[in-house]
Backbone as CSV, one residue per row, in Angstrom:
resi,resn,N_x,N_y,N_z,CA_x,CA_y,CA_z,C_x,C_y,C_z
1,UNK,79.927,1.033,36.974,80.220,2.102,36.014,79.248,3.272,36.133
2,UNK,79.797,4.181,36.071,78.964,5.487,36.437,78.058,5.978,34.841
3,UNK,77.224,6.856,35.157,76.538,7.584,33.629,77.618,8.256,32.900
4,UNK,78.528,9.070,33.613,79.397,9.747,33.029,80.493,8.734,32.113
5,UNK,81.050,7.747,33.026,81.700,6.746,32.245,81.431,6.069,30.990
6,UNK,79.902,5.582,31.300,79.177,4.768,30.388,79.331,5.903,29.152
7,UNK,78.637,7.097,29.279,78.660,7.914,28.170,79.833,8.268,27.167
8,UNK,81.103,8.271,28.185,82.263,8.589,27.511,82.633,7.091,26.619
9,UNK,82.315,6.244,27.242,82.754,4.709,26.428,82.082,4.592,25.382
10,UNK,80.664,4.915,25.445,79.780,4.927,24.407,80.169,5.827,23.307
11,UNK,80.532,7.216,23.378,80.962,8.026,22.284,82.071,7.709,21.923
12,UNK,83.090,7.008,22.507,84.700,6.528,21.948,84.094,5.225,21.230
13,UNK,83.430,4.326,21.573,83.659,2.698,21.031,82.458,2.335,20.486
14,UNK,81.355,3.155,20.486,79.897,2.660,19.648,80.330,2.272,18.209
15,UNK,81.029,3.492,17.698,81.409,3.335,16.217,81.939,1.770,15.939
16,UNK,83.005,1.652,16.563,83.763,0.413,16.595,82.936,-0.873,16.813
17,UNK,82.077,-1.054,17.794,81.241,-2.194,18.108,80.403,-2.178,16.864
18,UNK,79.677,-1.160,16.312,79.129,-1.331,15.245,79.666,-1.918,13.922
19,UNK,80.706,-1.470,13.821,81.761,-1.918,12.536,81.960,-3.289,12.708
20,UNK,82.168,-3.811,13.906,82.720,-5.170,14.005,81.524,-5.925,13.723
21,UNK,80.215,-5.563,14.345,78.927,-6.442,14.304,78.448,-6.320,12.616
22,UNK,78.671,-5.024,11.973,78.263,-5.058,10.474,79.236,-5.863,9.770
23,UNK,80.625,-6.352,10.168,81.459,-6.959,9.220,81.166,-8.275,9.589
24,UNK,80.432,-8.701,10.668,79.893,-10.043,11.018,78.800,-10.375,10.334
25,UNK,77.678,-9.461,10.377,76.284,-9.944,9.750,76.275,-9.229,8.150
26,UNK,77.074,-8.139,8.078,76.838,-7.513,6.681,75.319,-7.153,6.528
27,UNK,74.497,-7.044,7.464,73.067,-6.635,7.272,73.001,-5.326,8.670
28,UNK,72.838,-4.137,7.986,72.632,-3.027,9.179,71.709,-3.524,10.272
29,UNK,70.510,-4.120,10.029,69.612,-4.195,11.250,69.956,-4.977,12.379
30,UNK,70.724,-6.233,11.978,71.495,-7.244,12.521,72.595,-6.561,13.473
31,UNK,73.189,-5.855,12.791,74.276,-5.304,13.433,74.216,-4.066,14.478
32,UNK,73.016,-3.601,14.398,72.590,-2.525,15.154,72.119,-3.416,16.482
33,UNK,71.308,-4.357,16.263,70.796,-5.184,17.429,72.059,-5.811,18.409
34,UNK,72.998,-6.157,17.425,74.487,-6.913,18.332,74.963,-5.532,18.827
35,UNK,75.246,-4.321,18.104,76.010,-3.269,18.898,75.047,-2.973,19.885
36,UNK,73.676,-2.651,20.027,73.091,-2.228,21.101,72.852,-3.032,22.293
37,UNK,72.948,-4.620,21.999,73.177,-5.513,23.112,74.390,-5.452,23.806
38,UNK,75.445,-5.146,23.159,76.953,-5.103,23.513,77.153,-3.953,24.586
39,UNK,76.373,-2.906,23.934,76.549,-1.446,24.834,75.547,-1.776,26.125
40,UNK,74.581,-2.485,26.064,73.779,-2.820,27.141,74.279,-3.590,28.172
41,UNK,75.077,-4.626,27.590,76.114,-5.340,28.617,77.172,-4.459,29.222
42,UNK,77.663,-3.459,28.418,78.540,-2.517,29.192,77.899,-1.845,30.054
43,UNK,76.639,-1.186,29.989,75.994,-0.376,30.921,75.635,-1.413,32.232
44,UNK,75.324,-2.646,31.979,75.043,-3.319,33.432,76.251,-4.042,33.949
45,UNK,77.119,-3.989,33.206,78.408,-4.721,33.912,78.828,-4.163,35.345
46,UNK,79.532,-4.826,35.946,80.460,-4.184,37.224,81.944,-4.676,37.204
47,UNK,82.206,-4.898,36.032,83.751,-5.003,36.006,84.411,-3.827,36.069
48,UNK,85.348,-3.811,36.723,86.372,-2.865,36.973,87.290,-2.800,36.129
49,UNK,87.394,-1.793,35.052,88.292,-1.838,33.840,89.543,-1.173,34.316
50,UNK,90.668,-1.753,34.115,92.082,-1.375,34.481,92.669,-0.194,33.550
51,UNK,92.099,-0.273,32.521,92.592,0.867,31.506,91.593,0.846,30.388
52,UNK,91.801,2.054,29.473,90.904,2.123,28.203,91.189,0.719,27.441
53,UNK,92.524,0.034,27.263,92.830,-0.971,26.725,91.870,-2.154,27.046
54,UNK,91.858,-2.506,28.200,91.182,-3.401,28.751,89.499,-3.243,28.497
55,UNK,88.988,-1.884,28.613,87.739,-1.734,28.318,87.632,-2.141,26.465
56,UNK,88.452,-1.636,25.865,88.170,-1.870,24.404,88.121,-3.269,24.137
57,UNK,89.019,-3.902,24.663,89.129,-5.586,24.371,87.975,-6.099,24.948
58,UNK,87.333,-5.810,26.064,86.337,-6.354,26.746,85.118,-5.969,25.771
59,UNK,84.869,-4.726,25.281,83.784,-4.685,24.370,83.804,-5.446,22.902
60,UNK,85.145,-5.505,22.249,85.353,-6.336,21.299,84.935,-7.795,21.665
61,UNK,85.337,-8.329,22.537,84.820,-9.818,22.859,83.263,-9.910,23.120
62,UNK,82.785,-8.958,24.105,81.343,-8.894,24.065,80.550,-8.841,22.768
63,UNK,81.118,-7.889,22.005,80.530,-7.968,20.560,80.660,-9.094,19.636
64,UNK,81.653,-9.732,19.734,81.930,-10.964,18.781,81.078,-12.261,19.504
65,UNK,80.942,-12.178,20.711,80.014,-13.114,21.474,78.550,-12.791,21.348
66,UNK,78.175,-11.489,21.200,76.824,-10.905,20.832,76.572,-11.450,19.392
67,UNK,77.319,-11.463,18.636,76.879,-11.562,17.039,77.002,-13.018,17.042
68,UNK,77.754,-13.806,17.697,77.424,-15.289,17.629,76.265,-15.754,18.266
69,UNK,75.732,-14.915,19.259,74.370,-15.532,20.024,73.524,-15.150,19.030
70,UNK,73.494,-13.772,18.586,72.556,-13.400,17.621,72.301,-14.241,16.194
71,UNK,73.644,-14.631,15.771,73.163,-15.373,14.612,72.554,-16.764,14.612
72,UNK,72.382,-17.367,15.828,71.832,-18.361,16.120,70.119,-18.313,15.991
73,UNK,69.742,-16.911,15.969,68.321,-16.674,15.815,67.611,-17.259,14.660
74,UNK,66.748,-17.631,14.296,65.860,-18.552,13.139,65.695,-17.255,12.213
75,UNK,65.529,-16.119,12.948,65.022,-15.102,11.951,65.942,-14.086,11.475
76,UNK,67.414,-14.343,11.688,68.597,-13.492,11.431,68.537,-13.417,9.952
77,UNK,68.797,-12.062,9.476,68.809,-11.859,8.006,70.350,-11.946,7.531
78,UNK,70.786,-13.326,7.515,72.187,-13.516,7.174,72.306,-13.486,5.502
79,UNK,71.018,-13.477,4.727,71.504,-13.687,3.386,71.275,-12.466,2.565
80,UNK,71.365,-11.202,3.335,71.269,-10.061,2.740,72.432,-9.725,1.874
81,UNK,72.139,-8.683,0.970,73.400,-8.288,-0.114,74.065,-7.200,0.603
82,UNK,75.124,-7.068,0.138,76.005,-5.581,0.629,75.619,-4.419,0.099
83,UNK,74.777,-4.511,-1.067,74.034,-3.148,-1.339,73.556,-2.648,-0.186
84,UNK,72.867,-3.285,0.491,71.929,-2.718,1.689,73.062,-2.293,2.857
85,UNK,74.154,-2.521,2.718,75.194,-1.984,3.887,75.578,-0.821,3.649
86,UNK,75.641,0.174,4.567,76.310,1.139,4.184,77.790,1.072,4.296
87,UNK,78.390,1.735,3.043,79.758,1.452,2.703,80.701,2.546,3.116
88,UNK,81.948,2.630,3.560,82.623,3.699,4.118,83.070,4.354,2.659
89,UNK,83.012,5.804,2.886,83.777,6.380,1.446,85.171,6.600,1.607
90,UNK,85.440,6.206,0.369,87.250,6.190,0.209,87.435,7.183,-0.830
91,UNK,88.675,7.806,-0.918,89.107,8.578,-1.916,89.729,7.906,-2.917
92,UNK,90.360,6.748,-2.568,91.099,5.989,-3.530,90.158,4.806,-4.014
93,UNK,90.236,4.738,-5.372,89.545,3.376,-5.890,90.229,2.244,-5.545
94,UNK,91.259,2.077,-5.302,92.077,0.711,-4.958,91.569,0.635,-3.566
95,UNK,91.443,1.305,-2.454,91.006,1.088,-1.334,89.546,0.555,-1.246
96,UNK,88.676,1.302,-2.153,87.273,0.817,-2.125,87.521,-0.452,-2.750
97,UNK,88.000,-0.933,-3.738,87.905,-2.309,-4.471,88.455,-3.231,-3.102
98,UNK,89.556,-2.991,-2.580,90.022,-3.886,-1.219,88.858,-4.027,-0.407
99,UNK,88.491,-2.990,0.125,87.255,-3.084,1.217,86.280,-3.946,0.426
100,UNK,85.871,-3.896,-0.770,84.711,-4.616,-1.238,85.136,-6.085,-1.312
101,UNK,86.458,-6.437,-1.700,86.928,-7.977,-1.647,86.936,-8.186,-0.252
102,UNK,87.590,-7.527,0.533,87.310,-8.020,2.117,85.951,-8.407,2.378
103,UNK,85.069,-7.810,2.111,83.880,-7.860,2.820,82.999,-9.143,1.824
104,UNK,83.507,-9.618,0.710,83.380,-10.589,-0.174,83.564,-11.743,0.513
105,UNK,84.799,-11.838,1.348,85.483,-13.011,1.743,84.252,-13.786,2.664
106,UNK,84.336,-15.096,2.961,83.648,-15.601,4.124,84.025,-15.226,5.570
107,UNK,83.168,-15.351,6.321,83.291,-14.437,7.800,84.535,-15.077,8.327
108,UNK,84.836,-16.308,8.291,85.836,-17.077,9.158,87.239,-16.539,8.435
109,UNK,87.423,-15.616,7.417,88.645,-14.805,7.011,88.329,-13.366,7.161
110,UNK,87.225,-13.060,6.924,86.827,-11.632,7.087,86.785,-10.978,8.265
111,UNK,86.504,-11.587,9.291,86.566,-11.026,10.796,88.123,-10.760,11.295
112,UNK,88.788,-11.998,11.016,90.184,-11.882,11.477,91.044,-10.797,10.821
113,UNK,90.943,-10.724,9.486,91.458,-9.632,8.664,90.823,-8.299,9.153
114,UNK,89.860,-8.256,9.373,89.221,-7.018,9.948,90.021,-6.446,11.291
115,UNK,89.848,-7.409,12.211,90.369,-7.214,13.365,91.836,-6.980,13.453
116,UNK,92.623,-7.534,12.788,93.851,-7.321,12.546,94.357,-6.165,11.818
117,UNK,93.905,-5.827,10.646,94.550,-4.710,9.849,93.757,-3.459,10.162
118,UNK,92.422,-3.347,10.573,91.505,-2.240,10.747,91.710,-1.911,12.201
119,UNK,91.333,-2.667,13.286,91.489,-2.542,14.452,92.805,-2.643,15.051
120,UNK,93.792,-3.244,14.615,95.167,-3.253,15.150,95.301,-4.196,16.187
121,UNK,94.605,-5.156,16.231,94.868,-6.181,17.284,96.019,-7.283,16.745
122,UNK,96.643,-7.654,17.680,97.877,-8.652,17.466,97.196,-9.902,17.034
123,UNK,97.908,-10.839,16.430,97.337,-12.299,16.150,96.832,-12.918,17.776
124,UNK,97.670,-12.870,18.841,97.251,-13.362,19.991,95.812,-12.914,20.407
125,UNK,95.773,-11.535,20.222,94.711,-10.736,20.692,93.385,-11.138,20.039
126,UNK,93.486,-11.120,18.820,92.468,-11.734,17.705,91.872,-13.252,18.111
127,UNK,92.970,-14.122,18.312,92.560,-15.348,18.919,91.809,-15.586,20.072
128,UNK,92.423,-14.691,21.167,91.675,-14.471,22.269,90.317,-14.003,22.050
129,UNK,89.819,-12.823,21.467,88.752,-12.336,21.228,87.640,-13.374,20.375
130,UNK,88.368,-14.210,19.483,87.557,-14.971,18.551,87.442,-16.336,19.151
131,UNK,88.329,-16.574,20.318,88.107,-18.144,20.850,88.981,-19.192,20.069
132,UNK,89.771,-18.630,19.351,90.878,-19.410,18.506,92.091,-19.653,19.051
133,UNK,92.819,-20.277,18.643,94.228,-20.519,18.794,94.886,-19.586,17.858
134,UNK,95.957,-18.957,18.317,96.804,-18.014,17.655,97.238,-18.446,16.203
135,UNK,97.657,-19.911,16.163,98.284,-20.646,14.931,96.867,-20.503,14.069
136,UNK,95.551,-20.842,14.495,94.397,-20.916,13.506,94.191,-19.495,12.866
137,UNK,94.513,-18.207,13.797,94.272,-16.964,13.191,95.241,-16.820,12.226
138,UNK,96.443,-17.221,12.607,97.370,-16.866,11.408,97.156,-17.688,10.073
139,UNK,96.735,-18.919,10.314,96.148,-19.672,8.959,95.029,-19.195,8.366
140,UNK,94.154,-18.364,9.250,93.094,-17.784,8.525,93.513,-16.480,7.994
141,UNK,94.352,-15.812,8.381,95.040,-14.649,7.888,95.671,-14.755,6.596
142,UNK,96.585,-15.903,6.466,97.221,-16.279,5.476,96.525,-16.584,4.564
143,UNK,95.128,-17.484,4.561,94.233,-17.912,3.516,93.632,-16.815,3.051
144,UNK,93.117,-15.846,4.153,92.114,-14.687,3.593,92.875,-13.702,2.745
145,UNK,94.400,-13.448,2.758,95.070,-12.975,2.026,95.475,-13.585,0.610
146,UNK,95.554,-14.656,0.774,95.656,-15.596,-0.652,94.295,-15.391,-1.453
147,UNK,93.179,-15.450,-0.758,91.988,-15.299,-1.245,91.815,-13.709,-1.897
148,UNK,92.280,-12.892,-1.130,92.121,-11.428,-1.759,93.245,-11.393,-2.717
149,UNK,94.216,-11.882,-2.621,95.218,-11.553,-3.803,94.822,-12.413,-5.048
150,UNK,94.150,-13.493,-5.072,93.540,-14.317,-6.017,92.394,-13.460,-6.617
151,UNK,91.644,-12.701,-5.870,90.415,-12.012,-6.285,90.997,-10.799,-6.915
152,UNK,91.824,-9.970,-6.228,92.266,-8.719,-6.832,93.150,-8.907,-8.257
153,UNK,93.897,-9.909,-8.245,94.331,-10.238,-9.401,93.846,-10.626,-10.592
154,UNK,92.527,-11.337,-10.239,91.941,-11.918,-11.460,91.157,-10.434,-12.127
155,UNK,90.894,-9.437,-10.984,90.135,-8.152,-11.750,91.147,-7.160,-12.482
Protein backbone atom coordinates (compact mmCIF):
# COMPACT_ATOMS: atom_id res chain seq x y z
CA UNK A 1 0.00 0.00 0.00
CA UNK A 2 1.42 3.34 -1.00
CA UNK A 3 1.50 6.40 1.25
CA UNK A 4 -1.17 8.04 -0.88
CA UNK A 5 -3.49 5.00 -0.72
CA UNK A 6 -3.03 4.73 3.04
CA UNK A 7 -3.73 8.43 3.57
CA UNK A 8 -6.90 8.20 1.48
CA UNK A 9 -8.06 5.10 3.36
CA UNK A 10 -7.28 6.69 6.74
CA UNK A 11 -9.22 9.84 5.86
CA UNK A 12 -12.16 7.78 4.66
CA UNK A 13 -12.36 5.04 7.28
CA UNK A 14 -10.67 6.17 10.51
CA UNK A 15 -13.90 7.61 11.89
CA UNK A 16 -15.78 4.36 11.18
CA UNK A 17 -12.99 2.29 12.77
CA UNK A 18 -13.05 4.50 15.87
CA UNK A 19 -16.86 4.30 16.16
CA UNK A 20 -16.77 0.49 16.00
CA UNK A 21 -14.06 0.37 18.66
CA UNK A 22 -15.93 2.88 20.84
CA UNK A 23 -19.06 0.80 20.44
CA UNK A 24 -17.11 -2.23 21.63
CA UNK A 25 -15.31 -0.66 24.60
CA UNK A 26 -17.42 2.39 25.45
CA UNK A 27 -14.18 3.92 26.73
CA UNK A 28 -12.49 6.48 24.45
CA UNK A 29 -8.91 5.59 25.44
CA UNK A 30 -9.38 1.90 24.65
CA UNK A 31 -11.24 2.73 21.45
CA UNK A 32 -8.36 4.97 20.37
CA UNK A 33 -5.87 2.16 21.03
CA UNK A 34 -7.91 -0.31 18.98
CA UNK A 35 -8.42 2.16 16.13
CA UNK A 36 -4.73 3.02 16.07
CA UNK A 37 -3.76 -0.66 16.00
CA UNK A 38 -6.23 -1.38 13.20
CA UNK A 39 -4.84 1.48 11.13
CA UNK A 40 -1.30 0.29 11.85
CA UNK A 41 -2.27 -3.15 10.55
CA UNK A 42 -3.58 -1.45 7.40
CA UNK A 43 -0.29 0.41 6.98
CA UNK A 44 1.69 -2.84 7.32
CA UNK A 45 -0.53 -5.09 5.20
CA UNK A 46 0.48 -6.37 1.82
CA UNK A 47 -3.10 -7.29 0.93
CA UNK A 48 -4.14 -6.26 -2.55
CA UNK A 49 -7.62 -4.83 -2.04
CA UNK A 50 -9.93 -5.56 -4.96
CA UNK A 51 -12.32 -2.69 -4.23
CA UNK A 52 -13.29 -0.05 -1.68
CA UNK A 53 -15.85 -2.49 -0.28
CA UNK A 54 -13.15 -5.11 0.21
CA UNK A 55 -10.97 -2.57 2.04
CA UNK A 56 -13.88 -1.45 4.23
CA UNK A 57 -14.84 -5.01 5.18
CA UNK A 58 -11.20 -5.86 5.88
CA UNK A 59 -10.88 -2.86 8.19
CA UNK A 60 -14.09 -3.69 10.06
CA UNK A 61 -12.94 -7.28 10.59
CA UNK A 62 -9.47 -6.19 11.73
CA UNK A 63 -11.03 -3.65 14.10
CA UNK A 64 -13.32 -6.25 15.69
CA UNK A 65 -10.39 -8.66 16.07
CA UNK A 66 -8.25 -5.90 17.56
CA UNK A 67 -11.01 -5.07 20.04
CA UNK A 68 -11.22 -8.73 21.08
CA UNK A 69 -7.46 -8.87 21.51
CA UNK A 70 -7.25 -5.66 23.52
CA UNK A 71 -10.23 -6.64 25.68
CA UNK A 72 -8.16 -9.50 27.07
CA UNK A 73 -5.64 -7.06 28.55
CA UNK A 74 -5.79 -7.08 32.33
CA UNK A 75 -5.67 -3.27 32.44
CA UNK A 76 -8.50 -2.75 29.97
CA UNK A 77 -10.92 -0.13 31.32
CA UNK A 78 -14.11 -2.10 30.70
CA UNK A 79 -16.06 -0.67 33.58
CA UNK A 80 -16.14 2.98 32.54
CA UNK A 81 -19.44 4.79 32.42
CA UNK A 82 -20.95 6.18 29.26
CA UNK A 83 -20.71 9.73 30.57
CA UNK A 84 -17.01 9.69 29.67
CA UNK A 85 -17.72 8.75 26.04
CA UNK A 86 -18.29 11.42 23.45
CA UNK A 87 -21.87 11.15 22.30
CA UNK A 88 -23.01 12.04 18.80
CA UNK A 89 -25.14 15.14 18.49
CA UNK A 90 -28.75 14.45 17.56
CA UNK A 91 -31.32 17.02 16.51
CA UNK A 92 -34.17 14.76 17.52
CA UNK A 93 -34.77 13.74 21.15
CA UNK A 94 -36.08 10.32 20.07
CA UNK A 95 -32.88 9.55 18.15
CA UNK A 96 -30.81 10.55 21.18
CA UNK A 97 -32.87 8.26 23.44
CA UNK A 98 -32.61 5.39 20.95
CA UNK A 99 -28.84 5.83 20.75
CA UNK A 100 -28.56 5.79 24.54
CA UNK A 101 -30.74 2.67 24.74
CA UNK A 102 -28.58 0.91 22.14
CA UNK A 103 -25.41 1.85 24.01
CA UNK A 104 -26.88 0.47 27.25
CA UNK A 105 -27.35 -2.98 25.70
CA UNK A 106 -24.83 -5.75 26.40
CA UNK A 107 -22.06 -5.93 23.78
CA UNK A 108 -23.31 -9.14 22.22
CA UNK A 109 -26.46 -7.29 21.13
CA UNK A 110 -25.03 -3.78 20.74
CA UNK A 111 -22.34 -4.55 18.14
CA UNK A 112 -24.52 -6.56 15.73
CA UNK A 113 -27.20 -3.84 15.91
CA UNK A 114 -24.59 -1.18 15.23
CA UNK A 115 -23.04 -3.01 12.27
CA UNK A 116 -26.43 -3.90 10.79
CA UNK A 117 -28.29 -0.62 11.21
CA UNK A 118 -25.60 2.06 11.34
CA UNK A 119 -22.88 0.64 9.10
CA UNK A 120 -25.31 -1.05 6.70
CA UNK A 121 -23.93 -4.58 6.68
CA UNK A 122 -26.13 -7.56 5.81
CA UNK A 123 -26.70 -10.35 8.33
CA UNK A 124 -24.24 -12.64 6.53
CA UNK A 125 -21.59 -9.91 6.54
CA UNK A 126 -22.10 -9.18 10.24
CA UNK A 127 -21.70 -12.89 10.92
CA UNK A 128 -18.50 -13.02 8.91
CA UNK A 129 -17.11 -9.92 10.64
CA UNK A 130 -17.93 -11.19 14.13
CA UNK A 131 -17.12 -14.84 13.47
CA UNK A 132 -20.72 -15.94 14.04
CA UNK A 133 -23.27 -17.96 12.10
CA UNK A 134 -25.87 -15.81 10.30
CA UNK A 135 -28.59 -17.48 12.38
CA UNK A 136 -26.79 -16.39 15.56
CA UNK A 137 -26.61 -12.83 14.22
CA UNK A 138 -30.34 -12.90 13.42
CA UNK A 139 -31.08 -14.16 16.94
CA UNK A 140 -28.96 -11.44 18.52
CA UNK A 141 -30.58 -8.79 16.35
CA UNK A 142 -34.04 -10.01 17.32
CA UNK A 143 -33.18 -10.19 21.01
CA UNK A 144 -31.50 -6.80 20.88
CA UNK A 145 -34.58 -5.27 19.25
CA UNK A 146 -36.79 -6.89 21.91
CA UNK A 147 -34.61 -5.48 24.68
CA UNK A 148 -34.73 -2.06 23.02
CA UNK A 149 -38.50 -2.26 22.66
CA UNK A 150 -38.89 -3.23 26.31
CA UNK A 151 -36.56 -0.47 27.47
CA UNK A 152 -38.12 2.21 25.32
CA UNK A 153 -41.73 1.31 26.16
CA UNK A 154 -40.93 1.36 29.89
CA UNK A 155 -39.74 4.94 29.58
